[in-house]
Amino acid sequence: MDFLTLFLIYLCFVLTVTALLCLCSGRKESFLTRSVDRASQVLSLVIPTQLQRVTHRTLHRLFHTRSCLFVVLHVALQAAVFGEYTWEVFVYCWELQFHILLLLLPYLLLAGNVGCFLLCSRANPGIVTKSNAASLVKVYAYDGVLFQRGLVCPTCTVEKPARSKHCSVCRTCVHRFDHHCVWVNNCIGASNAGVFLLYLLSLTATAGAVAAVTAAFLIQVLLLSNIMHGTYLDAQGQEHAVEIPFLIQHLFLTFPRIVFMLGFVILLTLVLGGYCCFSLYLALTNQTTNEWCKSRRLRGSHLPQQPHDRPLIYKNIYSKGIWRNLREIFNPPTVLERKKK
């Protein structure tokens, strides 16, 4: 039980770190930033001022400044996982005569994911400039709630088109702004939203494929060793039937690096799978992350010209049906297309 407790602590730690990094991926008021701010306020009498300044500077550097730090971390994690997969799992599975297509599937998915990553990170997300602002204003209608006509970005000094937002990290206005993703070091907007969705799906599929092959290998090892149907002796010499904690401990002592990698990719698959479901929901309803968050904050609020006894009700005017919404993600509308409609 001691080993199982330590293993569960490891799994919880990996899940917590992964979830926090996903929650803090470029959001100005992220969960981690708010938590640290509140904690620093409560512990301001205990924590030295210099340490507080270092913490704020570190968070600002990580989440409010455009840098390649998370890209390097992204590549390092993939290299570590596929290094372990190639060095041990692939070799062992090859000796156990696993099908070659099953073993190569993670590499094929990785190639597709790298391609989507490069396209998403290097693409122009839809930067609003003085030369294209007038035409982009005509693409989407203003809903009068989240997006008001005639607003000018004080930083870029251009009229803000509907569904656009100024990114404080990139210091530009982005058309159909979704969010700034630190993992690709770029904003997600009208021009690369479709590629970003493919990037998420391929990354989830890659992690899932690695987890599936690795789990199949470990199960095959247990079946070949016949340990699942046997018994073992404890420290007092008493005989016990084999249970799940004992199987995990046996696998960990035999293949420690593989077991740690499997725990990481399983948790990563679950986190990425949840985020993929959320991104698909936004795509099918023609919403952005920015609009979804704003609409939640607007619940129960009032516009200045609205009576206080009438709560503000937001309605998504950009949804055109599931298939047309999905097509718009990969083929964003232009001014000419809107005039034809």
Tab-separated table of C-alpha atoms in Angstrom:
chain	number	residue	atom	x	y	z
A	1	MET	CA	0.000	0.000	0.000
A	2	ASP	CA	2.918	2.335	0.607
A	3	PHE	CA	3.999	2.013	-2.994
A	4	LEU	CA	0.473	2.556	-4.281
A	5	THR	CA	0.167	5.705	-2.154
A	6	LEU	CA	3.384	7.113	-3.594
A	7	PHE	CA	2.274	6.227	-7.119
A	8	LEU	CA	-1.084	7.943	-6.643
A	9	ILE	CA	0.687	11.043	-5.291
A	10	TYR	CA	2.810	11.069	-8.434
A	11	LEU	CA	-0.251	10.785	-10.674
A	12	CYS	CA	-2.031	13.601	-8.811
A	13	PHE	CA	1.047	15.805	-9.056
A	14	VAL	CA	1.356	15.289	-12.810
A	15	LEU	CA	-2.362	15.918	-13.311
A	16	THR	CA	-2.284	19.096	-11.199
A	17	VAL	CA	0.739	20.555	-12.997
A	18	THR	CA	-0.682	19.717	-16.415
A	19	ALA	CA	-4.084	21.198	-15.585
A	20	LEU	CA	-2.535	24.395	-14.218
A	21	LEU	CA	-0.376	24.848	-17.298
A	22	CYS	CA	-3.397	24.347	-19.568
A	23	LEU	CA	-5.511	26.779	-17.532
A	24	CYS	CA	-2.769	29.396	-17.631
A	25	SER	CA	-1.982	29.109	-21.333
A	26	GLY	CA	-1.851	32.801	-22.137
A	27	ARG	CA	-4.903	34.097	-20.291
A	28	LYS	CA	-4.437	37.504	-18.789
A	29	GLU	CA	-6.390	36.704	-15.629
A	30	SER	CA	-5.651	33.043	-15.273
A	31	PHE	CA	-6.576	30.811	-12.373
A	32	LEU	CA	-2.967	30.456	-11.270
A	33	THR	CA	-2.308	34.192	-11.417
A	34	ARG	CA	-5.400	34.992	-9.339
A	35	SER	CA	-4.527	32.287	-6.811
A	36	VAL	CA	-0.973	33.548	-6.401
A	37	ASP	CA	-2.186	37.144	-6.067
A	38	ARG	CA	-4.665	36.186	-3.345
A	39	ALA	CA	-2.115	34.052	-1.540
A	40	SER	CA	0.462	36.849	-1.647
A	41	GLN	CA	-2.079	39.274	-0.200
A	42	VAL	CA	-2.924	36.933	2.660
A	43	LEU	CA	0.725	36.083	3.363
A	44	SER	CA	2.104	39.564	2.686
A	45	LEU	CA	3.124	39.912	6.337
A	46	VAL	CA	5.142	36.684	6.171
A	47	ILE	CA	6.550	36.587	2.638
A	48	PRO	CA	9.442	39.012	2.053
A	49	THR	CA	8.733	41.837	-0.359
A	50	GLN	CA	11.626	40.862	-2.607
A	51	LEU	CA	10.272	37.318	-2.971
A	52	GLN	CA	6.841	38.691	-3.901
A	53	ARG	CA	8.405	40.850	-6.607
A	54	VAL	CA	10.317	37.901	-8.008
A	55	THR	CA	7.122	35.812	-8.082
A	56	HIS	CA	5.145	38.501	-9.919
A	57	ARG	CA	7.964	39.057	-12.399
A	58	THR	CA	8.203	35.325	-13.058
A	59	LEU	CA	4.461	34.988	-13.674
A	60	HIS	CA	4.485	38.058	-15.911
A	61	ARG	CA	7.402	36.638	-17.871
A	62	LEU	CA	5.733	33.247	-18.255
A	63	PHE	CA	2.166	34.233	-19.119
A	64	HIS	CA	2.137	37.894	-20.199
A	65	THR	CA	5.247	38.070	-22.401
A	66	ARG	CA	5.715	36.383	-25.740
A	67	SER	CA	8.602	33.915	-25.503
A	68	CYS	CA	9.631	30.460	-26.686
A	69	LEU	CA	9.862	28.999	-23.181
A	70	PHE	CA	6.696	26.908	-23.414
A	71	VAL	CA	7.537	25.895	-26.981
A	72	VAL	CA	10.846	24.514	-25.731
A	73	LEU	CA	9.018	22.747	-22.892
A	74	HIS	CA	6.498	21.384	-25.402
A	75	VAL	CA	9.278	19.947	-27.598
A	76	ALA	CA	11.198	18.606	-24.584
A	77	LEU	CA	8.154	16.712	-23.269
A	78	GLN	CA	7.460	15.179	-26.678
A	79	ALA	CA	11.123	14.237	-27.072
A	80	ALA	CA	11.189	12.625	-23.626
A	81	VAL	CA	8.020	10.612	-24.240
A	82	PHE	CA	8.998	9.426	-27.709
A	83	GLY	CA	12.567	8.779	-26.608
A	84	GLU	CA	11.309	6.388	-23.934
A	85	TYR	CA	8.732	4.921	-26.324
A	86	THR	CA	11.374	4.252	-28.991
A	87	TRP	CA	14.137	3.102	-26.649
A	88	GLU	CA	12.105	0.590	-24.635
A	89	VAL	CA	8.444	0.161	-25.607
A	90	PHE	CA	9.018	-0.127	-29.359
A	91	VAL	CA	11.920	-2.565	-28.925
A	92	TYR	CA	10.058	-4.780	-26.457
A	93	CYS	CA	6.885	-4.761	-28.559
A	94	TRP	CA	8.891	-5.648	-31.640
A	95	GLU	CA	10.313	-8.664	-29.815
A	96	LEU	CA	6.775	-9.626	-28.770
A	97	GLN	CA	5.766	-9.417	-32.472
A	98	PHE	CA	3.267	-6.572	-32.207
A	99	HIS	CA	1.856	-5.456	-35.568
A	100	ILE	CA	4.159	-2.950	-37.234
A	101	LEU	CA	1.322	-0.545	-38.093
A	102	LEU	CA	0.299	-0.393	-34.446
A	103	LEU	CA	3.863	0.440	-33.424
A	104	LEU	CA	4.239	3.102	-36.123
A	105	LEU	CA	0.870	4.771	-35.451
A	106	PRO	CA	2.241	7.148	-32.744
A	107	TYR	CA	4.991	8.299	-35.136
A	108	LEU	CA	2.501	8.976	-37.926
A	109	LEU	CA	0.295	10.979	-35.581
A	110	LEU	CA	3.356	12.841	-34.292
A	111	ALA	CA	4.299	13.835	-37.845
A	112	GLY	CA	0.820	15.250	-38.421
A	113	ASN	CA	0.912	17.049	-35.073
A	114	VAL	CA	4.293	18.650	-35.834
A	115	GLY	CA	2.969	19.844	-39.188
A	116	CYS	CA	-0.105	21.418	-37.576
A	117	PHE	CA	2.093	22.937	-34.865
A	118	LEU	CA	4.363	24.627	-37.414
A	119	LEU	CA	1.434	25.936	-39.445
A	120	CYS	CA	-0.353	27.238	-36.356
A	121	SER	CA	2.687	28.885	-34.792
A	122	ARG	CA	3.945	30.543	-37.986
A	123	ALA	CA	0.585	31.617	-39.408
A	124	ASN	CA	-0.820	35.122	-39.265
A	125	PRO	CA	-3.788	34.685	-36.884
A	126	GLY	CA	-5.638	37.604	-38.487
A	127	ILE	CA	-3.870	40.736	-37.299
A	128	VAL	CA	-5.975	43.891	-37.671
A	129	THR	CA	-4.006	46.713	-39.283
A	130	LYS	CA	-4.868	50.171	-40.520
A	131	SER	CA	-4.904	48.870	-44.089
A	132	ASN	CA	-7.377	46.004	-43.543
A	133	ALA	CA	-9.444	47.327	-40.594
A	134	ALA	CA	-12.083	48.915	-42.839
A	135	SER	CA	-12.727	45.644	-44.688
A	136	LEU	CA	-12.660	43.446	-41.571
A	137	VAL	CA	-15.304	45.645	-39.922
A	138	LYS	CA	-17.750	44.438	-42.598
A	139	VAL	CA	-17.159	40.713	-42.083
A	140	TYR	CA	-19.113	40.210	-38.844
A	141	ALA	CA	-22.084	42.136	-37.486
A	142	TYR	CA	-21.890	43.839	-34.091
A	143	ASP	CA	-24.128	42.154	-31.513
A	144	GLY	CA	-24.383	45.295	-29.358
A	145	VAL	CA	-23.528	43.348	-26.209
A	146	LEU	CA	-20.044	41.887	-26.433
A	147	PHE	CA	-19.029	44.007	-29.408
A	148	GLN	CA	-19.983	47.640	-29.882
A	149	ARG	CA	-19.678	49.569	-33.125
A	150	GLY	CA	-17.256	52.471	-33.317
A	151	LEU	CA	-14.808	51.400	-30.611
A	152	VAL	CA	-11.168	52.201	-31.327
A	153	CYS	CA	-8.271	50.241	-29.866
A	154	PRO	CA	-6.222	52.739	-27.824
A	155	THR	CA	-3.002	50.832	-28.535
A	156	CYS	CA	-3.356	50.040	-32.241
A	157	THR	CA	-5.483	53.175	-32.986
A	158	VAL	CA	-7.745	51.243	-35.363
A	159	GLU	CA	-11.481	50.602	-35.261
A	160	LYS	CA	-12.096	47.240	-33.656
A	161	PRO	CA	-14.037	44.809	-35.889
A	162	ALA	CA	-16.683	42.643	-34.290
A	163	ARG	CA	-15.246	39.521	-32.607
A	164	SER	CA	-11.770	41.044	-32.424
A	165	LYS	CA	-9.671	41.711	-29.341
A	166	HIS	CA	-6.344	43.307	-28.533
A	167	CYS	CA	-3.779	40.750	-27.341
A	168	SER	CA	-1.564	42.232	-24.654
A	169	VAL	CA	1.047	39.522	-25.259
A	170	CYS	CA	1.435	40.041	-29.020
A	171	ARG	CA	0.471	43.745	-28.718
A	172	THR	CA	-1.823	43.556	-31.754
A	173	CYS	CA	-5.555	43.316	-32.425
A	174	VAL	CA	-6.604	39.928	-33.767
A	175	HIS	CA	-9.696	39.296	-35.888
A	176	ARG	CA	-12.045	36.678	-34.389
A	177	PHE	CA	-9.721	36.425	-31.401
A	178	ASP	CA	-9.955	33.156	-29.487
A	179	HIS	CA	-7.006	33.220	-27.067
A	180	HIS	CA	-3.241	33.491	-26.946
A	181	CYS	CA	-1.660	30.034	-26.753
A	182	VAL	CA	1.756	29.940	-25.109
A	183	TRP	CA	2.314	26.381	-26.369
A	184	VAL	CA	2.437	27.547	-30.002
A	185	ASN	CA	3.673	31.057	-29.090
A	186	ASN	CA	0.968	32.685	-31.177
A	187	CYS	CA	-2.562	34.029	-31.015
A	188	ILE	CA	-5.439	31.882	-32.214
A	189	GLY	CA	-7.663	33.889	-34.531
A	190	ALA	CA	-9.670	33.692	-37.728
A	191	SER	CA	-6.788	32.541	-39.926
A	192	ASN	CA	-5.393	29.703	-37.811
A	193	ALA	CA	-8.333	28.510	-35.682
A	194	GLY	CA	-8.903	25.489	-37.923
A	195	VAL	CA	-5.245	24.452	-37.844
A	196	PHE	CA	-5.202	24.883	-34.060
A	197	LEU	CA	-8.201	22.545	-33.736
A	198	LEU	CA	-6.380	19.946	-35.842
A	199	TYR	CA	-3.295	20.479	-33.704
A	200	LEU	CA	-5.289	19.740	-30.544
A	201	LEU	CA	-6.945	16.656	-32.026
A	202	SER	CA	-3.663	15.253	-33.362
A	203	LEU	CA	-1.873	15.921	-30.065
A	204	THR	CA	-4.609	14.121	-28.118
A	205	ALA	CA	-4.572	11.225	-30.578
A	206	THR	CA	-0.767	10.993	-30.336
A	207	ALA	CA	-0.820	10.812	-26.546
A	208	GLY	CA	-3.676	8.303	-26.657
A	209	ALA	CA	-1.847	6.090	-29.156
A	210	VAL	CA	1.332	6.047	-27.059
A	211	ALA	CA	-0.726	5.206	-23.967
A	212	ALA	CA	-2.624	2.428	-25.762
A	213	VAL	CA	0.491	0.729	-27.148
A	214	THR	CA	2.322	1.010	-23.826
A	215	ALA	CA	-0.641	-0.334	-21.856
A	216	ALA	CA	-0.995	-3.229	-24.329
A	217	PHE	CA	2.680	-4.072	-23.857
A	218	LEU	CA	2.422	-4.104	-20.049
A	219	ILE	CA	-0.723	-6.239	-20.142
A	220	GLN	CA	1.038	-8.657	-22.494
A	221	VAL	CA	3.957	-8.890	-20.069
A	222	LEU	CA	1.597	-9.747	-17.206
A	223	LEU	CA	-0.175	-12.398	-19.289
A	224	LEU	CA	3.069	-14.034	-20.349
A	225	SER	CA	4.389	-14.109	-16.788
A	226	ASN	CA	1.168	-15.699	-15.457
A	227	ILE	CA	1.439	-13.461	-12.400
A	228	MET	CA	-2.164	-12.323	-12.730
A	229	HIS	CA	-3.408	-15.787	-11.777
A	230	GLY	CA	-0.875	-16.532	-9.030
A	231	THR	CA	-0.216	-15.718	-5.383
A	232	TYR	CA	2.577	-13.984	-3.493
A	233	LEU	CA	4.065	-14.052	0.005
A	234	ASP	CA	4.173	-10.937	2.176
A	235	ALA	CA	6.920	-9.982	4.645
A	236	GLN	CA	5.397	-12.272	7.309
A	237	GLY	CA	5.345	-15.227	4.934
A	238	GLN	CA	1.562	-15.238	4.505
A	239	GLU	CA	0.150	-16.113	1.093
A	240	HIS	CA	-2.156	-13.625	-0.658
A	241	ALA	CA	-3.968	-13.535	-3.972
A	242	VAL	CA	-2.512	-11.124	-6.503
A	243	GLU	CA	-4.253	-7.720	-6.378
A	244	ILE	CA	-4.019	-4.585	-8.486
A	245	PRO	CA	-1.562	-2.757	-6.129
A	246	PHE	CA	0.777	-5.740	-6.329
A	247	LEU	CA	0.544	-5.807	-10.144
A	248	ILE	CA	1.360	-2.090	-10.354
A	249	GLN	CA	4.281	-2.528	-7.971
A	250	HIS	CA	5.575	-5.502	-9.984
A	251	LEU	CA	5.407	-3.530	-13.230
A	252	PHE	CA	7.025	-0.489	-11.648
A	253	LEU	CA	9.925	-2.505	-10.269
A	254	THR	CA	10.394	-4.219	-13.647
A	255	PHE	CA	9.785	-1.245	-15.982
A	256	PRO	CA	9.961	1.933	-13.840
A	257	ARG	CA	10.469	4.427	-16.682
A	258	ILE	CA	7.711	2.889	-18.795
A	259	VAL	CA	5.218	2.988	-15.917
A	260	PHE	CA	5.999	6.644	-15.176
A	261	MET	CA	5.651	7.521	-18.850
A	262	LEU	CA	2.342	5.654	-19.076
A	263	GLY	CA	0.950	7.539	-16.082
A	264	PHE	CA	1.959	10.849	-17.635
A	265	VAL	CA	0.499	10.188	-21.101
A	266	ILE	CA	-2.756	8.823	-19.668
A	267	LEU	CA	-3.304	11.979	-17.629
A	268	LEU	CA	-2.233	14.120	-20.573
A	269	THR	CA	-4.740	12.323	-22.797
A	270	LEU	CA	-7.542	12.959	-20.307
A	271	VAL	CA	-6.707	16.674	-19.965
A	272	LEU	CA	-6.264	17.196	-23.694
A	273	GLY	CA	-9.399	15.174	-24.404
A	274	GLY	CA	-11.449	17.461	-22.179
A	275	TYR	CA	-9.984	20.544	-23.829
A	276	CYS	CA	-10.658	19.063	-27.278
A	277	CYS	CA	-14.308	18.509	-26.374
A	278	PHE	CA	-14.569	22.121	-25.232
A	279	SER	CA	-12.885	23.387	-28.422
A	280	LEU	CA	-15.193	21.266	-30.585
A	281	TYR	CA	-18.199	22.653	-28.721
A	282	LEU	CA	-17.003	26.208	-29.434
A	283	ALA	CA	-16.406	25.370	-33.093
A	284	LEU	CA	-19.810	23.737	-33.589
A	285	THR	CA	-21.581	26.692	-31.937
A	286	ASN	CA	-19.398	29.321	-33.666
A	287	GLN	CA	-18.006	30.811	-30.469
A	288	THR	CA	-14.528	31.768	-29.407
A	289	THR	CA	-12.974	31.242	-25.997
A	290	ASN	CA	-12.959	35.008	-25.536
A	291	GLU	CA	-16.693	35.258	-26.321
A	292	TRP	CA	-17.559	32.266	-24.136
A	293	CYS	CA	-15.749	33.772	-21.122
A	294	LYS	CA	-17.269	37.219	-21.703
A	295	SER	CA	-20.781	35.811	-22.003
A	296	ARG	CA	-20.384	34.004	-18.675
A	297	ARG	CA	-19.209	37.196	-16.970
A	298	LEU	CA	-22.163	39.119	-18.407
A	299	ARG	CA	-24.783	36.910	-16.737
A	300	GLY	CA	-26.836	39.019	-14.389
A	301	SER	CA	-25.116	42.276	-15.364
A	302	HIS	CA	-26.664	45.342	-16.990
A	303	LEU	CA	-25.804	47.709	-19.781
A	304	PRO	CA	-25.662	51.413	-18.823
A	305	GLN	CA	-28.793	52.219	-20.810
A	306	GLN	CA	-30.685	49.148	-19.621
A	307	PRO	CA	-33.158	49.147	-16.696
A	308	HIS	CA	-31.708	47.517	-13.589
A	309	ASP	CA	-34.724	45.252	-13.158
A	310	ARG	CA	-33.951	43.503	-16.479
A	311	PRO	CA	-30.880	41.247	-16.458
A	312	LEU	CA	-28.778	41.224	-19.606
A	313	ILE	CA	-29.443	38.212	-21.828
A	314	TYR	CA	-26.699	37.383	-24.311
A	315	LYS	CA	-27.577	35.615	-27.555
A	316	ASN	CA	-25.001	34.205	-29.945
A	317	ILE	CA	-25.855	35.794	-33.313
A	318	TYR	CA	-22.933	34.191	-35.149
A	319	SER	CA	-24.112	30.571	-35.083
A	320	LYS	CA	-25.384	29.390	-38.476
A	321	GLY	CA	-25.854	25.685	-37.850
A	322	ILE	CA	-23.399	22.930	-37.024
A	323	TRP	CA	-21.999	22.277	-40.497
A	324	ARG	CA	-21.745	25.908	-41.540
A	325	ASN	CA	-20.110	26.757	-38.218
A	326	LEU	CA	-17.562	23.992	-38.658
A	327	ARG	CA	-16.859	25.045	-42.243
A	328	GLU	CA	-16.294	28.634	-41.095
A	329	ILE	CA	-13.505	27.489	-38.771
A	330	PHE	CA	-11.497	26.126	-41.694
A	331	ASN	CA	-12.674	28.669	-44.269
A	332	PRO	CA	-13.211	32.025	-42.519
A	333	PRO	CA	-15.650	34.364	-44.292
A	334	THR	CA	-14.549	37.432	-46.202
A	335	VAL	CA	-16.340	40.654	-47.039
A	336	LEU	CA	-17.331	39.388	-50.496
A	337	GLU	CA	-18.800	36.184	-49.083
A	338	ARG	CA	-20.917	38.102	-46.614
A	339	LYS	CA	-22.290	40.402	-49.319
A	340	LYS	CA	-23.364	37.372	-51.383
A	341	LYS	CA	-25.370	36.087	-48.428
